[in-house]
Amino acid sequence: MEFISPASKDEALDVLGRLGPDATVLAGGTDVMVQYLRGEIAPGHLVYIGGLDALDGIAADGHEFSIGALTPHRRLATDPLVLDLLPAVSAAAATVGGWQTQAVGTIGGNVCNASPAADLAAPLLTADAMVNLESGRAKRSVRLADFLIGRRQTAREPDELVTGLSVTPRQGRTGDVYLKVGRRGAMEVALVGLSTRLMLDDSDRVEAVAIAVCSVAPVPYRASEAEEVLKGTRLEAEAIREAAAVLATSASPVSDFRADARYRTRVLGALLERALRMAAERAAA
Amino acid sequence: MNLTFALNGRTASVDVEAGETLLRTLRDRLSLTGAKEGCVEGECGACTVLLDGQPVDSCLLPSMSVARRSVTTVEGLGSVDTLHPVQAAMVDSGGVQCGFCTPGFIMVLVALLRENPDPTELEIRQAVSGNICRCTGYAQIVDAVIEKARGAM
């Protein structure tokens, strides 16, 4: 195994173009190194991009919010701009492992690792995130919903580098929420995670709503059918019950040592109601 | 591969293997055995060191990724004769029993107190949420900071 530390983004793209599938991109290492040390992956080359400062940073420009791929969870959890405009992303980042993981683990890594339980995926999906990719051949942007194609599978080509994400910030009477269920308050892989972005009109009707979930299917996903149920309602108990039922139908959770499928499905409905109530309070505030 | 980095305030230069972790480099090549190997998956924090002032799990950190950066281990804080204030507080408050987790806790608490000299109990508990102690039940460790270390740095 060879360890390569490209000195620039262009050099990294050259290396990936040359090595293709034989290279594994490494940033904070909190997922890749666990898999490498366990022997779950055996790359010919580890391409370390953690030193490429150009891929690290947060920039807001009107309705466009850009987050560099190497931005660590700790910064997402504490940056005033993210806390204000993407509060659910901040909340999710604050639940990824402990300080040690958040100090080096990155948003690009969380997305590329494509875990069914990826905390950041749910709030990023509700914020219509686009994944920005670059290779020696071309640049392109892919909707996060299309980027996550399966458990630990993404649409990234072997010669491509995820350079960052473009996200729609909260605006107007909007409330963003991320809620995660685990057995304890920290260091948990989500048993169920749910994010919502709720926009209310001046008469407190649901003008727009986005709902995304993780840990209840092979990939985190947008629950579009449940969203449809809620549009135009005033979040009456009946509307939420119906949305929860539709959401439960869309889920296909696994039973494993963390929780069984029935539990995850039941929790999902309760989590939706709680998240919507919190989001409505925040939207009206 | 040759690795050069700042270690406890001095320049260290050492040959390492490509996929080697910083924990192995520190313990096996540089004889710094303060950082401990616990879970090797980022759950227990026993291997915590500071990288440019931030706590990281050295068991998951590729050694080559610290090239030209600054690493502090528990050996860089104090000595047996002159303990660092956080080390002294842990001893005084009974925050040390078997000692295996202690260096990791101390590194995180030092990072916390440098960022925030007067943390609340909640902030202390959140800061050490990536560290596991199976002896103390955490109360004495939190007390060490609240009663002794706050304001001492």
Coordinates of C-alpha atoms in Angstrom, one line a residue, chain A residues 15-204:
Chain A
V15 CA -3.4 11.1 -9.1
L16 CA -7.1 9.9 -9.0
G17 CA -7.1 10.0 -12.9
R18 CA -4.1 7.8 -13.0
L19 CA -5.0 5.3 -10.2
G20 CA -8.8 5.1 -10.6
P21 CA -10.4 2.4 -8.5
D22 CA -7.0 1.4 -6.9
A23 CA -7.1 4.7 -4.9
T24 CA -9.1 5.4 -1.7
V25 CA -9.5 9.0 -0.9
L26 CA -8.7 9.7 2.7
A27 CA -9.5 12.9 4.7
G28 CA -10.1 12.8 8.5
G29 CA -9.9 9.0 8.5
T30 CA -12.6 8.4 11.0
D31 CA -14.4 6.0 8.6
V32 CA -11.7 5.0 6.1
M33 CA -9.1 4.1 8.7
V34 CA -11.5 2.0 10.7
Q35 CA -12.3 0.0 7.6
Y36 CA -8.6 -0.2 6.5
L37 CA -7.4 -1.3 10.0
R38 CA -10.2 -4.0 10.1
G39 CA -9.2 -5.2 6.7
E40 CA -12.6 -4.4 5.2
I41 CA -10.8 -2.4 2.5
A42 CA -7.4 -3.1 1.0
P43 CA -6.6 -0.1 -1.3
G44 CA -3.4 0.0 -3.3
H45 CA -3.1 3.6 -2.5
L46 CA -4.4 6.0 0.1
V47 CA -4.7 9.4 -1.3
Y48 CA -4.6 11.9 1.6
I49 CA -6.4 15.1 0.8
G50 CA -6.7 16.4 4.4
G51 CA -4.0 19.0 3.8
L52 CA -5.8 20.7 0.9
D53 CA -6.9 23.9 2.6
A54 CA -8.7 25.1 -0.6
L55 CA -11.4 22.4 0.0
D56 CA -12.0 23.6 3.6
G57 CA -14.4 26.4 4.3
I58 CA -17.9 27.9 4.5
A59 CA -19.1 30.6 2.1
A60 CA -22.6 32.2 2.0
D61 CA -23.6 34.2 -1.0
G62 CA -27.3 35.1 -1.1
H63 CA -29.3 32.0 -1.6
E64 CA -26.2 29.9 -2.3
F65 CA -24.4 28.3 0.6
S66 CA -21.1 26.5 -0.1
I67 CA -19.4 24.1 2.2
G68 CA -16.0 22.7 1.3
A69 CA -15.7 19.0 1.4
L70 CA -13.0 19.1 4.1
T71 CA -15.0 21.2 6.5
P72 CA -14.9 19.3 9.8
H73 CA -18.0 18.4 11.9
R74 CA -16.8 20.5 14.8
R75 CA -16.9 23.7 12.6
L76 CA -20.3 22.8 11.2
A77 CA -21.5 22.4 14.8
T78 CA -20.2 25.7 16.0
D79 CA -19.9 28.1 13.1
P80 CA -22.4 31.0 13.6
L81 CA -23.4 31.2 10.0
V82 CA -24.2 27.5 9.9
L83 CA -26.0 27.6 13.2
D84 CA -28.2 30.5 11.8
L85 CA -28.8 29.4 8.3
L86 CA -28.5 25.6 8.4
P87 CA -29.3 24.8 12.1
A88 CA -30.3 21.2 11.4
V89 CA -26.9 20.6 9.7
S90 CA -25.2 22.0 12.9
A91 CA -27.4 19.8 15.1
A92 CA -26.5 16.7 13.1
A93 CA -22.8 17.5 13.0
A94 CA -22.8 17.9 16.8
T95 CA -24.0 14.2 17.1
V96 CA -21.3 12.6 15.0
G97 CA -19.1 10.8 17.5
G98 CA -17.2 12.8 20.2
W99 CA -15.0 15.8 19.9
Q100 CA -12.1 13.7 18.6
T101 CA -14.2 12.5 15.6
Q102 CA -15.7 15.9 15.0
A103 CA -12.3 17.6 15.0
V104 CA -11.1 15.7 11.9
G105 CA -14.2 14.0 10.4
T106 CA -15.5 16.0 7.4
I107 CA -18.7 16.7 5.6
G108 CA -17.3 15.3 2.4
G109 CA -16.3 12.1 4.1
N110 CA -19.7 11.7 5.8
V111 CA -21.4 11.9 2.5
C112 CA -18.9 9.7 0.5
N113 CA -18.9 7.0 3.2
A114 CA -22.7 6.7 2.4
S115 CA -23.6 5.0 5.6
P116 CA -27.4 4.3 6.0
A117 CA -27.0 6.2 9.3
A118 CA -25.1 9.2 7.9
D119 CA -26.2 12.0 10.3
L120 CA -25.5 14.8 7.9
A121 CA -27.3 13.3 5.0
A122 CA -30.8 13.9 6.4
P123 CA -30.5 17.6 7.0
L124 CA -28.5 18.1 3.8
L125 CA -31.4 16.3 1.9
T126 CA -34.0 18.7 3.4
A127 CA -31.7 21.6 2.3
D128 CA -31.7 20.3 -1.3
A129 CA -27.9 19.8 -1.2
M130 CA -25.9 19.4 -4.4
V131 CA -22.7 17.5 -4.4
N132 CA -19.9 19.1 -6.4
L133 CA -17.5 16.8 -8.1
E134 CA -14.4 17.4 -10.1
S135 CA -12.1 15.3 -12.2
G136 CA -9.4 15.9 -14.7
R137 CA -12.1 15.5 -17.4
A138 CA -14.9 17.7 -16.1
K139 CA -16.8 19.3 -13.2
R140 CA -20.4 18.4 -12.4
S141 CA -23.0 18.8 -9.6
V142 CA -25.3 16.0 -8.6
R143 CA -28.3 16.2 -6.2
L144 CA -27.4 14.5 -3.0
A145 CA -30.5 12.3 -3.4
D146 CA -29.0 11.0 -6.7
F147 CA -25.5 10.8 -5.3
L148 CA -26.4 8.3 -2.6
I149 CA -27.2 5.2 -4.6
G150 CA -27.0 2.4 -2.1
R151 CA -25.5 1.3 1.2
R152 CA -22.0 2.6 1.0
Q153 CA -22.4 3.3 -2.7
T154 CA -22.3 6.7 -4.3
A155 CA -22.4 8.1 -7.9
R156 CA -18.8 9.2 -7.6
E157 CA -16.6 8.0 -10.4
P158 CA -13.2 6.6 -9.3
D159 CA -11.3 9.6 -10.9
E160 CA -13.6 12.2 -9.3
L161 CA -13.1 14.1 -6.1
V162 CA -16.0 15.6 -4.1
T163 CA -14.9 19.2 -3.7
G164 CA -17.9 20.4 -1.7
L165 CA -21.6 20.8 -1.3
S166 CA -24.0 23.6 -2.3
V167 CA -26.9 23.9 0.0
T168 CA -30.0 26.1 0.2
P169 CA -30.1 28.1 3.4
R170 CA -33.1 28.6 5.6
Q171 CA -35.1 31.7 4.6
G172 CA -38.4 33.4 5.6
R173 CA -40.7 31.7 8.2
T174 CA -38.8 28.4 8.1
G175 CA -37.9 26.0 10.9
D176 CA -35.1 23.4 10.5
V177 CA -34.8 20.4 12.8
Y178 CA -32.7 17.3 13.1
L179 CA -33.7 14.7 15.7
K180 CA -31.8 11.4 16.4
V181 CA -32.8 8.5 18.5
G182 CA -30.1 6.5 20.2
R183 CA -29.7 4.7 23.5
R184 CA -27.6 7.4 25.0
G185 CA -27.1 11.1 24.5
A186 CA -23.7 10.9 22.8
M187 CA -21.5 8.7 20.7
E188 CA -24.4 7.0 19.0
V189 CA -25.0 5.6 15.6
A190 CA -28.6 6.8 14.8
L191 CA -31.2 4.1 15.4
V192 CA -33.5 6.5 13.5
G193 CA -32.6 10.0 12.4
L194 CA -35.1 12.5 11.0
S195 CA -34.7 16.0 9.6
T196 CA -37.4 18.5 8.6
R197 CA -37.5 21.9 7.0
L198 CA -40.9 23.5 7.4
M199 CA -42.0 26.8 5.9
L200 CA -45.2 28.4 7.1
D201 CA -47.2 31.1 5.3
D202 CA -48.6 34.1 7.1
S203 CA -51.7 32.2 8.2
D204 CA -49.5 29.4 9.6

